[in-house]
């Protein structure tokens, strides 16, 4: 190499003057390959340093490496400038219209029933209840037997469901739970009073669907066991819940009902938002929409758990989330919730 330093200077001035004339991405890339690429001029010069004396190598090497950094920075600056220039040209020639409204990003949301579920759970948590969960695929024992619904009991008819094809002891006894009440037993089996829990979850029924009945629904089980609990506590808790979720102005109907695992049993309904009590398709002509079944836990169920029934009493309730959601938002048909129609779901 004749004079390595002057060779470097020539290379630098050629590089800078060529860079000044490269005005688009393609020209800038060609320049990068010519000077900084694997066979570029500066790369080759750096590779040839081995043939120099130690002193020359030190001087020229440092200068060449500095130049490499400077050329890379200059390339980046030119690239940014070229892109800005392209943008300006695009706007000036009308190819790009920055005044067009942007495309909004689709933001996900919670399903309306999930929103209601969370509000309901939060209401009970604020009243001192804890949230626990239980299995969706359940044993006949928890869904029926332990709740005083033996094999031939007529109450099984209203709780007919899907069975899992895994008979144990020759009997089909694994099923999709029909209500969240099996969790009363599951919780009591492993806990001593005082108990205050709410148990949310999906339930399944063999159901002829209509405007207020689905074959799959979400329930929340409420269970309290303690010394001295009475029907007044049950009623007070459920009325307070209804007031908080539906507001003061809705009418609440509370009357007797029968469930084999409670004594006495009750049900709660809210006046139909659509017909105002006249009777319509949504409320099945009743004028009321039933939202929950409830009652004092049957002493036999408590005794089966080993509880002292002279000391402890309990109350329980099973709330239907879809019905509560219908009442809160004025949804006329329960089947809309799971029809997957975004025109409906995006309104919540
Ligand atoms: C029960 O499921 C009892 N386990 C409730 C209970 C719990 C009673 C604790 C006593 C003590 P029922 O079948 O009535 O009861 O259902 C309770 C609620 O779930 C109903 O009020 C309703 O809101 C909802 N529900 C029941 N079946 C359906 C259905 N097919 N579609 C939509 N919601 C339903």
CSV table of C-alpha atoms and ligand atoms in Angstrom, one decimal:
chain,number,residue,atom,x,y,z
A,1,UNK,CA,0.0,0.0,0.0
A,2,UNK,CA,1.5,3.3,-1.1
A,3,UNK,CA,0.6,5.7,1.8
A,4,UNK,CA,-2.0,4.1,4.0
A,5,UNK,CA,-3.0,7.4,5.5
A,6,UNK,CA,-3.6,9.2,2.3
A,7,UNK,CA,-5.4,6.1,0.9
A,8,UNK,CA,-7.8,6.4,3.8
A,9,UNK,CA,-8.3,10.1,3.2
A,10,UNK,CA,-9.2,9.5,-0.4
A,11,UNK,CA,-11.5,6.7,0.5
A,12,UNK,CA,-13.3,9.0,3.1
A,13,UNK,CA,-13.7,11.9,0.7
A,14,UNK,CA,-15.0,9.5,-2.1
A,15,UNK,CA,-17.4,7.9,0.4
A,16,UNK,CA,-18.8,11.2,1.6
A,17,UNK,CA,-19.3,12.7,-1.8
A,18,UNK,CA,-21.1,9.5,-3.2
A,19,UNK,CA,-23.3,9.4,-0.1
A,20,UNK,CA,-24.4,13.0,-0.7
A,21,UNK,CA,-25.8,12.0,-4.1
A,22,UNK,CA,-27.6,8.8,-2.9
A,23,UNK,CA,-31.2,9.9,-2.4
A,24,UNK,CA,-33.3,6.8,-2.1
A,25,UNK,CA,-33.2,3.5,-0.3
A,26,UNK,CA,-31.7,1.5,-3.2
A,27,UNK,CA,-28.8,4.0,-3.8
A,28,UNK,CA,-28.1,4.0,0.0
A,29,UNK,CA,-28.0,0.3,0.1
A,30,UNK,CA,-25.6,0.2,-3.0
A,31,UNK,CA,-23.4,2.7,-1.2
A,32,UNK,CA,-23.3,0.6,2.0
A,33,UNK,CA,-22.3,-2.5,0.0
A,34,UNK,CA,-19.6,-0.6,-1.9
A,35,UNK,CA,-17.9,0.8,1.3
A,36,UNK,CA,-19.1,-1.2,4.3
A,37,UNK,CA,-20.2,-4.5,2.9
A,38,UNK,CA,-18.1,-7.7,3.2
A,39,UNK,CA,-16.2,-6.8,0.1
A,40,UNK,CA,-16.6,-3.1,0.5
A,41,UNK,CA,-13.6,-0.7,0.1
A,42,UNK,CA,-13.2,0.1,3.8
A,43,UNK,CA,-13.6,-3.5,4.8
A,44,UNK,CA,-10.9,-4.6,2.4
A,45,UNK,CA,-8.6,-1.8,3.7
A,46,UNK,CA,-9.2,-3.0,7.3
A,47,UNK,CA,-8.3,-6.5,6.2
A,48,UNK,CA,-5.1,-5.4,4.5
A,49,UNK,CA,-3.7,-3.9,7.7
A,50,UNK,CA,-1.9,-7.1,8.4
A,51,UNK,CA,0.7,-6.2,5.8
A,52,UNK,CA,1.7,-3.0,7.5
A,53,UNK,CA,4.4,-2.4,10.2
A,54,UNK,CA,3.2,-2.4,13.8
A,55,UNK,CA,3.4,1.4,14.1
A,56,UNK,CA,1.5,2.0,10.8
A,57,UNK,CA,-1.1,-0.6,11.8
A,58,UNK,CA,-1.7,1.2,15.1
A,59,UNK,CA,-2.2,4.6,13.5
A,60,UNK,CA,-4.1,3.6,10.3
A,61,UNK,CA,-6.1,0.9,12.1
A,62,UNK,CA,-7.4,3.3,14.7
A,63,UNK,CA,-8.3,5.9,12.0
A,64,UNK,CA,-9.9,3.3,9.8
A,65,UNK,CA,-12.1,2.0,12.6
A,66,UNK,CA,-13.1,5.6,13.5
A,67,UNK,CA,-14.0,6.2,9.9
A,68,UNK,CA,-16.1,3.0,9.8
A,69,UNK,CA,-18.2,4.3,12.8
A,70,UNK,CA,-18.5,7.7,11.2
A,71,UNK,CA,-19.7,6.3,7.8
A,72,UNK,CA,-22.2,4.0,9.6
A,73,UNK,CA,-23.6,7.0,11.5
A,74,UNK,CA,-23.7,9.1,8.3
A,75,UNK,CA,-25.6,6.3,6.5
A,76,UNK,CA,-28.2,6.2,9.2
A,77,UNK,CA,-28.7,9.9,9.2
A,78,UNK,CA,-29.1,9.9,5.4
A,79,UNK,CA,-31.6,7.0,5.6
A,80,UNK,CA,-33.8,8.9,8.1
A,81,UNK,CA,-33.6,12.1,6.0
A,82,UNK,CA,-34.5,10.1,2.8
A,83,UNK,CA,-37.5,8.5,4.4
A,84,UNK,CA,-38.7,11.9,5.7
A,85,UNK,CA,-38.3,13.3,2.2
A,86,UNK,CA,-40.3,10.4,0.7
A,87,UNK,CA,-43.1,11.1,3.2
A,88,UNK,CA,-43.1,14.8,2.3
A,89,UNK,CA,-43.3,14.0,-1.4
A,90,UNK,CA,-46.1,11.4,-0.8
A,91,UNK,CA,-48.1,14.0,1.1
A,92,UNK,CA,-47.4,16.8,-1.5
A,93,UNK,CA,-48.3,14.7,-4.4
A,94,UNK,CA,-51.5,13.5,-2.6
A,95,UNK,CA,-50.4,9.8,-2.5
A,96,UNK,CA,-50.7,9.9,1.3
A,97,UNK,CA,-53.6,11.6,3.0
A,98,UNK,CA,-52.8,12.2,6.7
A,99,UNK,CA,-56.2,13.8,7.4
A,100,UNK,CA,-58.0,10.5,6.8
A,101,UNK,CA,-59.4,9.2,10.1
A,102,UNK,CA,-57.4,6.4,11.7
A,103,UNK,CA,-58.6,2.8,11.8
A,104,UNK,CA,-59.6,2.2,15.4
A,105,UNK,CA,-58.0,-0.9,17.1
A,106,UNK,CA,-60.6,-3.4,18.2
A,107,UNK,CA,-60.5,-3.6,21.9
A,108,UNK,CA,-61.7,-6.8,23.6
A,109,UNK,CA,-64.4,-6.8,26.3
A,110,UNK,CA,-65.8,-9.2,28.9
A,111,UNK,CA,-68.9,-11.2,28.0
A,112,UNK,CA,-72.0,-9.5,29.6
A,113,UNK,CA,-72.6,-12.6,31.8
A,114,UNK,CA,-69.0,-12.5,33.0
A,115,UNK,CA,-69.5,-8.8,33.9
A,116,UNK,CA,-72.6,-9.6,35.8
A,117,UNK,CA,-70.9,-12.6,37.5
A,118,UNK,CA,-68.0,-10.4,38.7
A,119,UNK,CA,-70.4,-7.7,40.0
A,120,UNK,CA,-72.5,-10.3,41.9
A,121,UNK,CA,-69.3,-11.9,43.4
A,122,UNK,CA,-68.0,-8.5,44.4
A,123,UNK,CA,-71.4,-7.8,46.2
A,124,UNK,CA,-71.2,-10.9,48.2
A,125,UNK,CA,-67.5,-10.4,49.0
A,126,UNK,CA,-68.3,-7.0,50.4
A,127,UNK,CA,-70.8,-8.8,52.7
A,128,UNK,CA,-68.0,-11.0,54.1
A,129,UNK,CA,-68.3,-14.1,51.7
A,130,UNK,CA,-65.2,-15.7,50.1
A,131,UNK,CA,-65.1,-17.1,46.6
A,132,UNK,CA,-64.3,-20.8,46.1
A,133,UNK,CA,-64.7,-23.1,43.1
A,134,UNK,CA,-65.7,-26.7,42.4
A,135,UNK,CA,-65.7,-29.2,39.5
A,136,UNK,CA,-68.0,-28.8,36.5
A,137,UNK,CA,-67.9,-32.6,35.9
A,138,UNK,CA,-69.4,-33.9,39.1
A,139,UNK,CA,-70.2,-37.2,40.8
A,140,UNK,CA,-73.9,-38.2,41.2
A,141,UNK,CA,-73.2,-38.4,44.9
A,142,UNK,CA,-72.5,-34.6,45.2
A,143,UNK,CA,-75.0,-33.5,42.6
A,144,UNK,CA,-77.9,-35.6,44.0
A,145,UNK,CA,-77.4,-38.2,46.7
A,146,UNK,CA,-75.7,-36.0,49.4
A,147,UNK,CA,-78.4,-33.4,48.7
A,148,UNK,CA,-81.2,-35.8,49.6
A,149,UNK,CA,-82.1,-36.5,45.9
A,150,UNK,CA,-81.9,-40.4,45.7
A,151,UNK,CA,-82.1,-42.3,42.4
A,152,UNK,CA,-85.9,-42.5,42.2
A,153,UNK,CA,-86.7,-39.0,43.5
A,154,UNK,CA,-89.0,-36.9,41.3
A,155,UNK,CA,-86.7,-33.9,41.7
A,156,UNK,CA,-84.2,-35.6,39.4
A,157,UNK,CA,-86.6,-34.9,36.5
A,158,UNK,CA,-86.1,-31.1,36.7
A,159,UNK,CA,-82.3,-31.6,37.1
A,160,UNK,CA,-81.9,-34.0,34.1
A,161,UNK,CA,-78.4,-33.6,32.5
A,162,UNK,CA,-75.7,-35.1,30.4
A,163,UNK,CA,-73.8,-38.1,31.7
A,164,UNK,CA,-70.2,-39.0,31.1
A,165,UNK,CA,-69.9,-42.4,29.5
A,166,UNK,CA,-67.8,-43.9,32.3
A,167,UNK,CA,-70.0,-46.0,34.4
A,168,UNK,CA,-68.6,-46.9,37.8
A,169,UNK,CA,-69.9,-49.9,39.7
A,170,UNK,CA,-72.1,-50.5,36.6
A,171,UNK,CA,-74.0,-47.2,37.1
A,172,UNK,CA,-73.5,-44.0,35.1
A,173,UNK,CA,-72.6,-41.7,38.0
A,174,UNK,CA,-70.4,-39.0,36.5
A,175,UNK,CA,-72.3,-36.1,35.1
A,176,UNK,CA,-72.2,-32.4,34.1
A,177,UNK,CA,-73.4,-30.7,37.3
A,178,UNK,CA,-76.9,-29.4,37.0
A,179,UNK,CA,-76.4,-26.7,39.8
A,180,UNK,CA,-73.7,-25.4,42.0
A,181,UNK,CA,-75.3,-26.9,45.1
A,182,UNK,CA,-72.9,-29.9,45.1
A,183,UNK,CA,-70.4,-27.4,46.4
A,184,UNK,CA,-72.4,-27.0,49.6
A,185,UNK,CA,-71.4,-30.5,50.4
A,186,UNK,CA,-67.9,-30.2,49.1
A,187,UNK,CA,-67.2,-27.1,51.2
A,188,UNK,CA,-68.8,-28.5,54.4
A,189,UNK,CA,-66.9,-31.8,54.0
A,190,UNK,CA,-63.6,-30.0,54.5
A,191,UNK,CA,-64.5,-26.9,56.6
A,192,UNK,CA,-65.9,-26.3,60.1
A,193,UNK,CA,-68.3,-23.5,60.7
A,194,UNK,CA,-68.5,-20.5,60.6
A,195,UNK,CA,-68.8,-20.7,56.8
A,196,UNK,CA,-69.5,-17.9,54.3
A,197,UNK,CA,-68.7,-18.8,50.7
A,198,UNK,CA,-70.0,-18.1,47.2
A,199,UNK,CA,-69.2,-20.7,44.4
A,200,UNK,CA,-69.5,-19.6,40.8
A,201,UNK,CA,-69.7,-22.0,37.8
A,202,UNK,CA,-71.3,-23.4,34.7
A,203,UNK,CA,-74.2,-25.8,35.0
A,204,UNK,CA,-75.9,-28.0,32.4
A,205,UNK,CA,-79.4,-29.2,32.0
A,206,UNK,CA,-81.4,-31.3,29.5
A,207,UNK,CA,-83.7,-28.4,28.7
A,208,UNK,CA,-86.2,-27.4,26.0
A,209,UNK,CA,-84.7,-23.9,25.5
A,210,UNK,CA,-86.9,-20.8,25.4
A,211,UNK,CA,-86.5,-17.1,26.1
A,212,UNK,CA,-85.6,-17.7,29.7
A,213,UNK,CA,-84.1,-21.2,29.7
A,214,UNK,CA,-80.7,-22.3,28.3
A,215,UNK,CA,-79.2,-25.8,28.4
A,216,UNK,CA,-76.0,-24.2,29.9
A,217,UNK,CA,-76.0,-21.4,32.5
A,218,UNK,CA,-73.8,-19.9,35.1
A,219,UNK,CA,-74.9,-20.1,38.7
A,220,UNK,CA,-73.5,-18.7,42.0
A,221,UNK,CA,-74.1,-20.8,45.1
A,222,UNK,CA,-74.3,-18.9,48.4
A,223,UNK,CA,-73.7,-20.9,51.6
A,224,UNK,CA,-73.5,-19.6,55.2
A,225,UNK,CA,-73.3,-21.9,58.2
A,226,UNK,CA,-73.0,-20.6,61.7
A,227,UNK,CA,-74.5,-20.5,65.2
A,228,UNK,CA,-78.0,-18.9,65.3
A,229,UNK,CA,-78.5,-18.3,61.5
A,230,UNK,CA,-82.2,-18.0,60.7
A,231,UNK,CA,-84.6,-17.4,57.7
A,232,UNK,CA,-84.3,-13.7,58.6
A,233,UNK,CA,-80.6,-13.8,57.8
A,234,UNK,CA,-81.3,-15.5,54.5
A,235,UNK,CA,-83.9,-13.0,53.6
A,236,UNK,CA,-81.9,-10.0,54.8
A,237,UNK,CA,-78.8,-11.1,52.8
A,238,UNK,CA,-80.8,-11.8,49.5
A,239,UNK,CA,-82.8,-8.6,49.7
A,240,UNK,CA,-79.7,-6.6,50.3
A,241,UNK,CA,-78.1,-8.3,47.3
A,242,UNK,CA,-81.1,-7.5,45.2
A,243,UNK,CA,-81.1,-3.8,46.3
A,244,UNK,CA,-77.5,-3.4,45.4
A,245,UNK,CA,-77.7,-5.2,42.0
A,246,UNK,CA,-81.0,-3.9,40.8
A,247,UNK,CA,-81.5,-0.7,42.7
A,248,UNK,CA,-84.3,0.4,45.0
A,249,UNK,CA,-87.1,0.7,42.5
A,250,UNK,CA,-87.4,-2.9,41.3
A,251,UNK,CA,-90.0,-5.1,42.9
A,252,UNK,CA,-88.9,-8.3,44.6
A,253,UNK,CA,-91.1,-11.4,45.1
A,254,UNK,CA,-90.0,-13.9,47.7
A,255,UNK,CA,-92.1,-17.0,48.2
A,256,UNK,CA,-92.1,-20.7,49.2
A,257,UNK,CA,-90.5,-23.3,46.9
A,258,UNK,CA,-89.4,-26.8,47.4
A,259,UNK,CA,-85.8,-28.2,47.1
A,260,UNK,CA,-85.1,-31.5,48.9
A,261,UNK,CA,-81.9,-30.2,50.4
A,262,UNK,CA,-83.4,-27.2,52.3
A,263,UNK,CA,-86.2,-26.7,54.8
A,264,UNK,CA,-88.0,-24.3,54.4
A,265,UNK,CA,-87.3,-23.5,50.7
A,266,UNK,CA,-87.9,-20.3,48.8
A,267,UNK,CA,-87.4,-18.6,45.5
A,268,UNK,CA,-86.9,-15.0,44.6
A,269,UNK,CA,-88.1,-13.2,41.5
A,270,UNK,CA,-87.8,-9.7,40.1
A,271,UNK,CA,-90.7,-7.9,38.2
A,272,UNK,CA,-90.3,-8.4,34.4
A,273,UNK,CA,-88.5,-5.4,32.8
A,274,UNK,CA,-90.4,-5.9,29.6
A,275,UNK,CA,-94.1,-6.2,30.4
A,276,UNK,CA,-93.9,-4.6,33.9
A,277,UNK,CA,-95.9,-7.6,35.4
A,278,UNK,CA,-98.5,-8.1,32.6
A,279,UNK,CA,-96.9,-11.3,31.3
A,280,UNK,CA,-95.0,-11.7,28.1
A,281,UNK,CA,-92.7,-14.2,26.2
A,282,UNK,CA,-89.6,-13.2,28.1
A,283,UNK,CA,-91.1,-14.0,31.6
A,284,UNK,CA,-93.2,-16.9,30.2
A,285,UNK,CA,-96.4,-15.0,30.9
A,286,UNK,CA,-95.6,-14.8,34.7
A,287,UNK,CA,-94.9,-11.1,35.0
A,288,UNK,CA,-91.9,-12.1,37.2
A,289,UNK,CA,-88.4,-13.5,36.3
A,290,UNK,CA,-87.1,-16.0,38.8
A,291,UNK,CA,-83.5,-15.4,39.7
A,292,UNK,CA,-82.7,-17.8,42.5
A,293,UNK,CA,-83.7,-20.8,44.6
A,294,UNK,CA,-82.8,-20.7,48.3
A,295,UNK,CA,-83.6,-22.0,51.8
A,296,UNK,CA,-82.3,-23.1,55.2
A,297,UNK,CA,-79.8,-26.0,54.8
A,298,UNK,CA,-81.7,-29.2,55.6
A,299,UNK,CA,-80.6,-30.5,59.1
A,300,UNK,CA,-80.1,-33.9,57.6
A,301,UNK,CA,-77.5,-32.5,55.2
A,302,UNK,CA,-75.7,-30.8,58.1
A,303,UNK,CA,-75.8,-33.9,60.2
A,304,UNK,CA,-74.3,-36.0,57.4
A,305,UNK,CA,-71.4,-33.6,57.4
A,306,UNK,CA,-70.9,-34.4,61.1
A,307,UNK,CA,-72.1,-30.9,62.3
A,308,UNK,CA,-74.0,-30.6,65.6
A,309,UNK,CA,-77.4,-29.5,64.3
A,310,UNK,CA,-78.4,-28.2,67.8
A,311,UNK,CA,-75.6,-25.7,67.5
A,312,UNK,CA,-75.4,-24.9,63.8
A,313,UNK,CA,-77.9,-23.8,61.2
A,314,UNK,CA,-77.2,-22.6,57.6
A,315,UNK,CA,-78.7,-20.9,54.6
A,316,UNK,CA,-78.0,-21.4,51.0
A,317,UNK,CA,-79.1,-20.0,47.6
A,318,UNK,CA,-78.4,-20.7,43.9
A,319,UNK,CA,-78.5,-17.6,41.7
A,320,UNK,CA,-78.9,-17.7,37.9
A,321,UNK,CA,-76.4,-15.2,36.3
A,322,UNK,CA,-78.0,-15.0,32.8
A,323,UNK,CA,-81.4,-14.1,34.3
A,324,UNK,CA,-79.8,-11.4,36.5
A,325,UNK,CA,-77.9,-10.1,33.4
A,326,UNK,CA,-81.2,-10.1,31.4
A,327,UNK,CA,-82.9,-8.0,34.1
A,328,UNK,CA,-80.0,-5.6,34.4
A,329,UNK,CA,-79.7,-4.8,30.7
A,330,UNK,CA,-83.2,-5.5,29.4
A,331,UNK,CA,-82.2,-8.5,27.3
A,332,UNK,CA,-85.4,-10.2,26.0
A,333,UNK,CA,-84.0,-13.6,25.1
A,334,UNK,CA,-81.5,-15.6,27.1
A,335,UNK,CA,-80.4,-17.4,23.9
A,336,UNK,CA,-78.7,-14.2,22.7
A,337,UNK,CA,-75.9,-14.6,25.2
A,338,UNK,CA,-74.4,-17.7,23.6
A,339,UNK,CA,-75.4,-17.2,20.0
A,340,UNK,CA,-72.0,-15.5,19.3
A,341,UNK,CA,-73.5,-12.6,17.4
A,342,UNK,CA,-71.1,-9.7,17.8
A,343,UNK,CA,-73.8,-7.2,16.9
A,344,UNK,CA,-75.4,-8.2,20.3
A,345,UNK,CA,-72.2,-8.8,22.3
A,346,UNK,CA,-70.6,-5.5,21.3
A,347,UNK,CA,-73.3,-3.5,23.0
A,348,UNK,CA,-72.0,-4.3,26.5
B,1,LIG,C1,-81.4,-24.8,41.8
B,1,LIG,O1,-80.6,-25.0,40.9
B,1,LIG,C2,-81.0,-25.0,43.3
B,1,LIG,N1,-79.7,-25.6,43.3
B,1,LIG,C3,-81.0,-23.6,43.9
B,1,LIG,C4,-80.9,-23.7,45.4
B,1,LIG,C5,-79.6,-23.5,46.0
B,1,LIG,C6,-82.0,-23.9,46.2
B,1,LIG,C7,-79.5,-23.5,47.4
B,1,LIG,C8,-81.8,-24.0,47.6
B,1,LIG,C9,-80.6,-23.8,48.1
B,1,LIG,P1,-83.2,-23.9,40.2
B,1,LIG,O2,-83.3,-25.0,39.3
B,1,LIG,O3,-84.5,-23.1,40.5
B,1,LIG,O4,-82.6,-24.2,41.6
B,1,LIG,O5,-82.2,-22.9,39.6
B,1,LIG,C10,-81.7,-21.7,40.3
B,1,LIG,C11,-81.7,-20.5,39.4
B,1,LIG,O6,-80.8,-20.8,38.3
B,1,LIG,C12,-83.0,-20.1,38.8
B,1,LIG,O7,-83.7,-19.3,39.6
B,1,LIG,C13,-82.6,-19.5,37.5
B,1,LIG,O8,-82.2,-18.1,37.8
B,1,LIG,C14,-81.4,-20.3,37.1
B,1,LIG,N2,-81.7,-21.3,36.1
B,1,LIG,C15,-82.2,-22.6,36.4
B,1,LIG,N3,-82.4,-23.2,35.2
B,1,LIG,C16,-82.1,-22.4,34.2
B,1,LIG,C17,-82.0,-22.5,32.8
B,1,LIG,N4,-82.4,-23.6,32.2
B,1,LIG,N5,-81.6,-21.4,32.1
B,1,LIG,C18,-81.2,-20.3,32.7
B,1,LIG,N6,-81.2,-20.1,34.0
B,1,LIG,C19,-81.6,-21.2,34.8
